[in-house]
mmCIF file of C-alpha atoms in Angstrom:
data_model
loop_
_atom_site.group_PDB
_atom_site.id
_atom_site.type_symbol
_atom_site.label_atom_id
_atom_site.label_comp_id
_atom_site.label_asym_id
_atom_site.label_seq_id
_atom_site.Cartn_x
_atom_site.Cartn_y
_atom_site.Cartn_z
ATOM 1 C CA UNK A 13 -18.879 -20.710 -22.083
ATOM 2 C CA UNK A 14 -20.516 -19.434 -18.907
ATOM 3 C CA UNK A 15 -22.970 -16.595 -19.475
ATOM 4 C CA UNK A 16 -23.968 -14.218 -16.676
ATOM 5 C CA UNK A 17 -26.424 -11.610 -18.018
ATOM 6 C CA UNK A 18 -26.711 -8.063 -16.734
ATOM 7 C CA UNK A 19 -29.921 -8.754 -14.840
ATOM 8 C CA UNK A 20 -28.212 -11.264 -12.555
ATOM 9 C CA UNK A 21 -25.267 -9.121 -11.494
ATOM 10 C CA UNK A 22 -27.017 -7.299 -8.652
ATOM 11 C CA UNK A 23 -27.765 -10.599 -6.890
ATOM 12 C CA UNK A 24 -24.268 -11.993 -7.406
ATOM 13 C CA UNK A 25 -21.881 -9.088 -6.814
ATOM 14 C CA UNK A 26 -21.640 -7.463 -3.393
ATOM 15 C CA UNK A 27 -19.698 -4.260 -2.774
ATOM 16 C CA UNK A 28 -17.352 -6.256 -0.534
ATOM 17 C CA UNK A 29 -16.634 -8.762 -3.314
ATOM 18 C CA UNK A 30 -15.928 -5.923 -5.742
ATOM 19 C CA UNK A 31 -13.633 -4.287 -3.176
ATOM 20 C CA UNK A 32 -11.689 -7.504 -2.554
ATOM 21 C CA UNK A 33 -11.253 -8.188 -6.276
ATOM 22 C CA UNK A 34 -10.035 -4.660 -7.058
ATOM 23 C CA UNK A 35 -7.695 -4.494 -4.066
ATOM 24 C CA UNK A 36 -6.118 -7.814 -5.002
ATOM 25 C CA UNK A 37 -5.604 -6.972 -8.675
ATOM 26 C CA UNK A 38 -4.086 -3.564 -7.828
ATOM 27 C CA UNK A 39 -1.484 -5.395 -5.727
ATOM 28 C CA UNK A 40 -0.836 -7.823 -8.609
ATOM 29 C CA UNK A 41 -0.306 -4.885 -10.963
ATOM 30 C CA UNK A 42 2.274 -3.330 -8.646
ATOM 31 C CA UNK A 43 4.143 -6.640 -8.321
ATOM 32 C CA UNK A 44 4.280 -7.097 -12.090
ATOM 33 C CA UNK A 45 2.059 -10.180 -12.001
ATOM 34 C CA UNK A 46 -0.747 -8.399 -13.862
ATOM 35 C CA UNK A 47 -0.652 -6.024 -16.805
ATOM 36 C CA UNK A 48 -3.162 -4.032 -18.800
ATOM 37 C CA UNK A 49 -3.136 -4.025 -22.576
ATOM 38 C CA UNK A 50 -3.269 -0.761 -24.567
ATOM 39 C CA UNK A 51 -6.742 0.770 -24.551
ATOM 40 C CA UNK A 52 -8.587 1.076 -27.863
ATOM 41 C CA UNK A 53 -11.170 3.870 -27.989
ATOM 42 C CA UNK A 54 -12.775 5.535 -30.994
ATOM 43 C CA UNK A 55 -15.750 7.624 -32.031
ATOM 44 C CA UNK A 56 -18.139 5.523 -34.090
ATOM 45 C CA UNK A 57 -19.500 8.331 -36.206
ATOM 46 C CA UNK A 58 -22.924 6.925 -35.327
ATOM 47 C CA UNK A 59 -25.252 8.020 -32.508
ATOM 48 C CA UNK A 60 -22.386 10.238 -31.230
ATOM 49 C CA UNK A 61 -21.108 7.099 -29.533
ATOM 50 C CA UNK A 62 -17.645 6.269 -28.215
ATOM 51 C CA UNK A 63 -16.657 2.601 -28.347
ATOM 52 C CA UNK A 64 -13.587 0.757 -27.197
ATOM 53 C CA UNK A 65 -11.805 -2.137 -25.526
ATOM 54 C CA UNK A 66 -9.913 -2.541 -22.260
ATOM 55 C CA UNK A 67 -8.092 -5.792 -21.599
ATOM 56 C CA UNK A 68 -5.336 -7.417 -19.639
ATOM 57 C CA UNK A 69 -3.811 -10.522 -18.089
ATOM 58 C CA UNK A 70 -3.468 -11.285 -14.391
ATOM 59 C CA UNK A 71 -1.021 -14.161 -14.075
ATOM 60 C CA UNK A 72 -1.494 -14.396 -10.318
ATOM 61 C CA UNK A 73 -5.273 -14.619 -10.617
ATOM 62 C CA UNK A 74 -5.290 -16.640 -13.836
ATOM 63 C CA UNK A 75 -7.582 -14.104 -15.506
ATOM 64 C CA UNK A 76 -7.362 -13.053 -19.158
ATOM 65 C CA UNK A 77 -9.931 -11.017 -21.048
ATOM 66 C CA UNK A 78 -11.380 -7.739 -22.195
ATOM 67 C CA UNK A 79 -14.263 -5.365 -21.650
ATOM 68 C CA UNK A 80 -15.949 -4.047 -24.792
ATOM 69 C CA UNK A 81 -18.280 -1.087 -24.664
ATOM 70 C CA UNK A 82 -18.529 2.647 -24.442
ATOM 71 C CA UNK A 83 -20.802 5.645 -24.164
ATOM 72 C CA UNK A 84 -24.016 6.230 -26.102
ATOM 73 C CA UNK A 85 -25.088 9.746 -25.012
ATOM 74 C CA UNK A 86 -28.676 9.477 -26.305
ATOM 75 C CA UNK A 87 -29.563 6.119 -24.750
ATOM 76 C CA UNK A 88 -31.449 7.417 -21.731
ATOM 77 C CA UNK A 89 -33.607 9.902 -23.594
ATOM 78 C CA UNK A 90 -34.276 7.727 -26.668
ATOM 79 C CA UNK A 91 -34.327 4.175 -25.339
ATOM 80 C CA UNK A 92 -34.619 4.280 -21.567
ATOM 81 C CA UNK A 93 -31.189 2.664 -21.260
ATOM 82 C CA UNK A 94 -28.186 3.918 -19.321
ATOM 83 C CA UNK A 95 -25.672 5.714 -21.520
ATOM 84 C CA UNK A 96 -22.716 3.508 -20.565
ATOM 85 C CA UNK A 97 -22.951 0.014 -22.059
ATOM 86 C CA UNK A 98 -20.374 -2.767 -21.765
ATOM 87 C CA UNK A 99 -19.775 -6.521 -21.727
ATOM 88 C CA UNK A 100 -16.820 -8.499 -20.333
ATOM 89 C CA UNK A 101 -15.338 -11.572 -22.026
ATOM 90 C CA UNK A 102 -13.019 -13.916 -20.121
ATOM 91 C CA UNK A 103 -10.659 -16.421 -21.751
ATOM 92 C CA UNK A 104 -8.696 -19.455 -20.596
ATOM 93 C CA UNK A 105 -5.102 -18.142 -20.410
ATOM 94 C CA UNK A 106 -3.734 -21.624 -21.126
ATOM 95 C CA UNK A 107 -5.650 -22.291 -24.349
ATOM 96 C CA UNK A 108 -7.184 -18.982 -25.416
ATOM 97 C CA UNK A 109 -10.651 -20.547 -25.415
ATOM 98 C CA UNK A 110 -13.470 -18.238 -24.337
ATOM 99 C CA UNK A 111 -14.666 -19.063 -20.805
ATOM 100 C CA UNK A 112 -17.322 -16.515 -19.933
ATOM 101 C CA UNK A 113 -19.427 -13.557 -21.015
ATOM 102 C CA UNK A 114 -20.573 -11.193 -18.258
ATOM 103 C CA UNK A 115 -22.818 -8.122 -18.300
ATOM 104 C CA UNK A 116 -20.602 -5.120 -17.646
ATOM 105 C CA UNK A 117 -22.827 -2.175 -16.716
ATOM 106 C CA UNK A 118 -23.421 -2.619 -12.978
ATOM 107 C CA UNK A 119 -20.033 -4.318 -12.770
ATOM 108 C CA UNK A 120 -18.373 -1.112 -14.031
ATOM 109 C CA UNK A 121 -20.194 1.065 -11.504
ATOM 110 C CA UNK A 122 -19.289 -1.198 -8.590
ATOM 111 C CA UNK A 123 -15.646 -1.656 -9.570
ATOM 112 C CA UNK A 124 -15.220 2.126 -9.974
ATOM 113 C CA UNK A 125 -16.652 2.707 -6.523
ATOM 114 C CA UNK A 126 -14.488 -0.097 -5.151
ATOM 115 C CA UNK A 127 -11.352 1.604 -6.482
ATOM 116 C CA UNK A 128 -12.031 4.840 -4.609
ATOM 117 C CA UNK A 129 -12.872 2.960 -1.413
ATOM 118 C CA UNK A 130 -9.631 0.963 -1.736
ATOM 119 C CA UNK A 131 -7.776 4.287 -1.889
ATOM 120 C CA UNK A 132 -9.662 5.537 1.179
ATOM 121 C CA UNK A 133 -8.749 2.425 3.140
ATOM 122 C CA UNK A 134 -5.042 2.713 2.352
ATOM 123 C CA UNK A 135 -4.475 6.490 2.119
ATOM 124 C CA UNK A 136 -7.012 8.393 4.234
ATOM 125 C CA UNK A 137 -6.241 9.320 7.834
ATOM 126 C CA UNK A 138 -7.517 6.864 10.421
ATOM 127 C CA UNK A 139 -9.519 9.623 12.127
ATOM 128 C CA UNK A 140 -11.302 10.824 8.950
ATOM 129 C CA UNK A 141 -14.898 11.715 9.892
ATOM 130 C CA UNK A 142 -16.318 14.026 7.196
ATOM 131 C CA UNK A 143 -16.751 12.871 3.603
ATOM 132 C CA UNK A 144 -17.068 15.377 0.768
ATOM 133 C CA UNK A 145 -18.809 14.436 -2.499
ATOM 134 C CA UNK A 146 -18.378 16.409 -5.730
ATOM 135 C CA UNK A 147 -20.809 15.400 -8.468
ATOM 136 C CA UNK A 148 -24.278 13.866 -8.318
ATOM 137 C CA UNK A 149 -24.488 11.779 -11.473
ATOM 138 C CA UNK A 150 -25.311 8.080 -11.854
ATOM 139 C CA UNK A 151 -21.971 6.892 -10.450
ATOM 140 C CA UNK A 152 -21.985 9.154 -7.370
ATOM 141 C CA UNK A 153 -24.430 7.027 -5.361
ATOM 142 C CA UNK A 154 -22.244 3.941 -5.859
ATOM 143 C CA UNK A 155 -19.220 5.944 -4.715
ATOM 144 C CA UNK A 156 -20.994 7.180 -1.603
ATOM 145 C CA UNK A 157 -22.282 3.754 -0.530
ATOM 146 C CA UNK A 158 -18.864 2.170 -0.948
ATOM 147 C CA UNK A 159 -17.131 4.940 1.008
ATOM 148 C CA UNK A 160 -19.628 4.790 3.877
ATOM 149 C CA UNK A 161 -19.099 1.040 4.145
ATOM 150 C CA UNK A 162 -15.308 1.243 4.271
ATOM 151 C CA UNK A 163 -15.099 3.974 6.945
ATOM 152 C CA UNK A 164 -17.306 5.219 9.785
ATOM 153 C CA UNK A 165 -17.905 8.724 8.486
ATOM 154 C CA UNK A 166 -20.030 10.920 10.739
ATOM 155 C CA UNK A 167 -21.165 13.424 8.095
ATOM 156 C CA UNK A 168 -21.385 13.826 4.324
ATOM 157 C CA UNK A 169 -21.198 17.178 2.552
ATOM 158 C CA UNK A 170 -21.904 17.484 -1.148
ATOM 159 C CA UNK A 171 -21.633 19.868 -4.076
ATOM 160 C CA UNK A 172 -22.970 19.636 -7.616
ATOM 161 C CA UNK A 173 -23.159 22.130 -10.454
ATOM 162 C CA UNK A 174 -26.931 21.672 -10.302
ATOM 163 C CA UNK A 175 -27.694 21.504 -6.548
ATOM 164 C CA UNK A 176 -31.213 20.165 -7.082
ATOM 165 C CA UNK A 177 -29.697 16.820 -8.131
ATOM 166 C CA UNK A 178 -28.022 16.275 -4.747
ATOM 167 C CA UNK A 179 -31.192 14.667 -3.423
ATOM 168 C CA UNK A 180 -30.048 11.217 -4.540
ATOM 169 C CA UNK A 181 -26.911 11.506 -2.407
ATOM 170 C CA UNK A 182 -28.912 12.797 0.540
ATOM 171 C CA UNK A 183 -31.158 9.734 0.292
ATOM 172 C CA UNK A 184 -28.194 7.347 0.221
ATOM 173 C CA UNK A 185 -26.633 9.030 3.251
ATOM 174 C CA UNK A 186 -29.960 8.943 5.136
ATOM 175 C CA UNK A 187 -30.447 5.255 4.343
ATOM 176 C CA UNK A 188 -27.046 4.563 5.896
ATOM 177 C CA UNK A 189 -27.679 6.696 8.981
ATOM 178 C CA UNK A 190 -25.334 9.560 8.118
ATOM 179 C CA UNK A 191 -26.390 13.245 7.936
ATOM 180 C CA UNK A 192 -25.962 15.040 4.599
ATOM 181 C CA UNK A 193 -25.534 18.736 3.839
ATOM 182 C CA UNK A 194 -25.306 20.540 0.494
ATOM 183 C CA UNK A 195 -22.451 23.053 0.607
ATOM 184 C CA UNK A 196 -20.558 25.505 -1.638
ATOM 185 C CA UNK A 197 -17.186 24.302 -2.905
ATOM 186 C CA UNK A 198 -15.381 26.542 -0.428
ATOM 187 C CA UNK A 199 -16.679 24.386 2.420
ATOM 188 C CA UNK A 200 -14.944 21.283 1.075
ATOM 189 C CA UNK A 201 -12.156 22.394 3.436
ATOM 190 C CA UNK A 202 -14.264 20.718 6.155
ATOM 191 C CA UNK A 203 -13.883 17.291 4.520
ATOM 192 C CA UNK A 204 -11.267 14.735 5.569
ATOM 193 C CA UNK A 205 -11.920 12.711 2.395
ATOM 194 C CA UNK A 206 -13.213 14.086 -0.910
ATOM 195 C CA UNK A 207 -14.521 11.991 -3.809
ATOM 196 C CA UNK A 208 -14.805 13.796 -7.130
ATOM 197 C CA UNK A 209 -16.880 11.993 -9.754
ATOM 198 C CA UNK A 210 -17.752 14.338 -12.619
ATOM 199 C CA UNK A 211 -17.253 14.466 -16.382
ATOM 200 C CA UNK A 212 -15.737 17.943 -16.278
ATOM 201 C CA UNK A 213 -13.211 19.313 -18.748
ATOM 202 C CA UNK A 214 -12.381 22.223 -16.428
ATOM 203 C CA UNK A 215 -11.049 22.101 -12.875
ATOM 204 C CA UNK A 216 -13.825 22.139 -10.285
ATOM 205 C CA UNK A 217 -11.964 21.448 -7.044
ATOM 206 C CA UNK A 218 -9.265 24.038 -6.334
ATOM 207 C CA UNK A 219 -6.178 23.633 -4.186
ATOM 208 C CA UNK A 220 -7.502 26.058 -1.586
ATOM 209 C CA UNK A 221 -10.668 23.954 -1.239
ATOM 210 C CA UNK A 222 -8.600 21.140 0.280
ATOM 211 C CA UNK A 223 -7.273 21.191 3.846
ATOM 212 C CA UNK A 224 -3.970 19.642 4.975
ATOM 213 C CA UNK A 225 -4.362 15.939 5.711
ATOM 214 C CA UNK A 226 -7.215 15.387 3.264
ATOM 215 C CA UNK A 227 -7.421 12.392 0.962
ATOM 216 C CA UNK A 228 -8.869 13.168 -2.488
ATOM 217 C CA UNK A 229 -10.144 10.446 -4.835
ATOM 218 C CA UNK A 230 -10.474 11.780 -8.392
ATOM 219 C CA UNK A 231 -12.643 9.269 -10.222
ATOM 220 C CA UNK A 232 -13.989 11.077 -13.277
ATOM 221 C CA UNK A 233 -11.021 11.805 -15.512
ATOM 222 C CA UNK A 234 -10.372 9.013 -18.006
ATOM 223 C CA UNK A 235 -9.954 10.839 -21.320
ATOM 224 C CA UNK A 236 -7.545 13.357 -22.813
ATOM 225 C CA UNK A 237 -8.745 16.827 -21.865
ATOM 226 C CA UNK A 238 -10.921 15.913 -18.899
ATOM 227 C CA UNK A 239 -10.030 17.626 -15.620
ATOM 228 C CA UNK A 240 -11.646 17.678 -12.174
ATOM 229 C CA UNK A 241 -9.052 19.345 -9.934
ATOM 230 C CA UNK A 242 -6.673 22.268 -10.170
ATOM 231 C CA UNK A 243 -3.128 21.316 -11.173
ATOM 232 C CA UNK A 244 -1.803 23.137 -8.098
ATOM 233 C CA UNK A 245 -3.481 20.471 -5.959
ATOM 234 C CA UNK A 246 -1.468 17.683 -7.598
ATOM 235 C CA UNK A 247 1.691 19.736 -7.135
ATOM 236 C CA UNK A 248 1.161 19.889 -3.362
ATOM 237 C CA UNK A 249 -0.201 16.338 -2.929
ATOM 238 C CA UNK A 250 1.282 12.865 -2.866
ATOM 239 C CA UNK A 251 -0.222 11.352 -6.020
ATOM 240 C CA UNK A 252 -1.227 7.697 -6.375
ATOM 241 C CA UNK A 253 -3.044 5.940 -9.189
ATOM 242 C CA UNK A 254 -4.282 2.614 -10.523
ATOM 243 C CA UNK A 255 -1.895 2.650 -13.504
ATOM 244 C CA UNK A 256 0.801 5.285 -14.003
ATOM 245 C CA UNK A 257 0.760 5.132 -17.822
ATOM 246 C CA UNK A 258 -2.940 6.000 -17.879
ATOM 247 C CA UNK A 259 -2.702 8.601 -15.143
ATOM 248 C CA UNK A 260 -0.117 10.663 -16.999
ATOM 249 C CA UNK A 261 -1.792 10.336 -20.407
ATOM 250 C CA UNK A 262 -5.572 10.329 -19.871
ATOM 251 C CA UNK A 263 -5.973 10.748 -16.104
ATOM 252 C CA UNK A 264 -5.926 13.701 -13.738
ATOM 253 C CA UNK A 265 -2.115 13.856 -13.785
ATOM 254 C CA UNK A 266 -2.017 14.644 -17.523
ATOM 255 C CA UNK A 267 -2.410 18.393 -16.921
ATOM 256 C CA UNK A 268 0.140 18.741 -14.108
ATOM 257 C CA UNK A 269 2.597 16.685 -16.184
ATOM 258 C CA UNK A 270 2.142 18.848 -19.292
ATOM 259 C CA UNK A 271 2.714 21.997 -17.229
ATOM 260 C CA UNK A 272 5.865 20.575 -15.635
ATOM 261 C CA UNK A 273 4.465 20.770 -12.087
ATOM 262 C CA UNK A 274 5.057 17.068 -11.466
ATOM 263 C CA UNK A 275 6.873 14.289 -13.304
ATOM 264 C CA UNK A 276 5.820 10.733 -14.089
ATOM 265 C CA UNK A 277 8.059 9.472 -11.281
ATOM 266 C CA UNK A 278 5.999 11.482 -8.792
ATOM 267 C CA UNK A 279 2.952 9.287 -9.507
ATOM 268 C CA UNK A 280 2.912 6.032 -7.533
ATOM 269 C CA UNK A 281 0.774 2.895 -7.866
ATOM 270 C CA UNK A 282 -1.829 2.306 -5.177
ATOM 271 C CA UNK A 283 -0.939 -1.374 -5.470
ATOM 272 C CA UNK A 284 2.482 -0.671 -4.002
ATOM 273 C CA UNK A 285 0.806 0.695 -0.868
ATOM 274 C CA UNK A 286 -1.500 -2.323 -0.694
ATOM 275 C CA UNK A 287 1.411 -4.752 -0.968
ATOM 276 C CA UNK A 288 3.524 -2.796 1.511
ATOM 277 C CA UNK A 289 6.335 -1.824 -0.844
ATOM 278 C CA UNK A 290 5.351 1.856 -0.520
ATOM 279 C CA UNK A 291 4.560 3.435 2.835
ATOM 280 C CA UNK A 292 1.608 5.455 1.509
ATOM 281 C CA UNK A 293 0.555 8.341 3.753
ATOM 282 C CA UNK A 294 3.500 9.573 5.810
ATOM 283 C CA UNK A 295 1.921 12.251 8.026
ATOM 284 C CA UNK A 296 -1.430 13.539 9.227
ATOM 285 C CA UNK A 297 -0.882 16.827 7.377
ATOM 286 C CA UNK A 298 -0.051 15.206 4.039
ATOM 287 C CA UNK A 299 -2.580 15.589 1.223
ATOM 288 C CA UNK A 300 -2.948 12.339 -0.685
ATOM 289 C CA UNK A 301 -4.643 12.099 -4.080
ATOM 290 C CA UNK A 302 -5.790 8.991 -5.913
ATOM 291 C CA UNK A 303 -6.148 9.353 -9.676
ATOM 292 C CA UNK A 304 -8.609 6.607 -10.576
ATOM 293 C CA UNK A 305 -8.461 6.264 -14.339
ATOM 294 C CA UNK A 306 -10.163 2.857 -14.554
ATOM 295 C CA UNK A 307 -8.222 -0.107 -15.915
ATOM 296 C CA UNK A 308 -9.326 -3.256 -17.698
ATOM 297 C CA UNK A 309 -7.898 -5.509 -15.004
ATOM 298 C CA UNK A 310 -10.436 -4.122 -12.534
ATOM 299 C CA UNK A 311 -13.259 -5.262 -14.801
ATOM 300 C CA UNK A 312 -11.729 -8.679 -15.361
ATOM 301 C CA UNK A 313 -11.096 -9.310 -11.673
ATOM 302 C CA UNK A 314 -14.653 -8.396 -10.731
ATOM 303 C CA UNK A 315 -16.109 -10.370 -13.659
ATOM 304 C CA UNK A 316 -14.145 -13.434 -12.563
ATOM 305 C CA UNK A 317 -15.586 -13.051 -9.059
ATOM 306 C CA UNK A 318 -19.106 -12.872 -10.532
ATOM 307 C CA UNK A 319 -18.623 -15.990 -12.651
ATOM 308 C CA UNK A 320 -17.328 -17.980 -9.688
ATOM 309 C CA UNK A 321 -20.316 -16.893 -7.583
ATOM 310 C CA UNK A 322 -22.779 -17.741 -10.367
ATOM 311 C CA UNK A 323 -21.291 -21.194 -10.852
ATOM 312 C CA UNK A 324 -21.162 -21.891 -7.118
ATOM 313 C CA UNK A 325 -24.845 -20.937 -6.759
ATOM 314 C CA UNK A 326 -25.925 -22.828 -9.866
ATOM 315 C CA UNK A 327 -27.216 -19.646 -11.502
ATOM 316 C CA UNK A 328 -24.978 -19.456 -14.569
ATOM 317 C CA UNK A 329 -26.026 -20.436 -18.065
ATOM 318 C CA UNK A 330 -23.442 -22.689 -19.706
ATOM 319 C CA UNK A 331 -23.260 -22.929 -23.507
ATOM 320 C CA UNK A 332 -21.191 -25.575 -25.291
ATOM 321 C CA UNK A 333 -19.099 -24.036 -28.047
#
């Protein structure tokens, strides 16, 4: 078994490698070559933690495995650890034998950011120049870096419930040579692309905050009850997602579906756009929305990329089982 600990991930996984792995596995999902297994998630009744498993099999990539982990809300204050903790296990699809164990914390942040940047590449207008950021938590900086690398944005505008926390985004934008401005939500109409990355259970971004032609990447809703955008926005947008089953049950589409504003058939896989079987954006005035719920296959694809890099560079620890 190849072991790649958390501390090595930063030196092995580039944002480009994460992007390539996620883009490829999304296309495999749309073609039917890759499938996610049902997600298991439960409250532990200990430390207020949520724990679960995401897994899947990518026949095209030869990757089988699972990510185990969850959310320990007191980690940062009590232990100096990030609240999200996870580990990825990869198995030989031919024999079932365990192949690798990979630290999953930074991996998760980079694959989530890669998913939104994949959606920007394939769904945003070619002339998009202003990027809007909603949310300033731990994941937001990863989202911003990935977006600024995939497109030549000329300006970043940002909003957060607590504006004093926007400094981290301003620093990222400055480091990449792009001006940043904190704005009220009403000024999100100036953005050509909007990334929403919050843990909200109430709509933050309203339909009238979004101008025609905007691409919106909703990256925070991954649980029943969570909601980042007004249902009216999904009703007027062309909606794409990583996996339809998750989008309509635990993703941003769950609310518009329950209210009858859209149907499951209105939600399309981003992988179909990547592979060319769906045209994607059809006009400059069309609002496109990506509902990024986060699927196990993303984790497995990125973990596989990390293992290959570690082995190629002679940095992996190999244990005989």
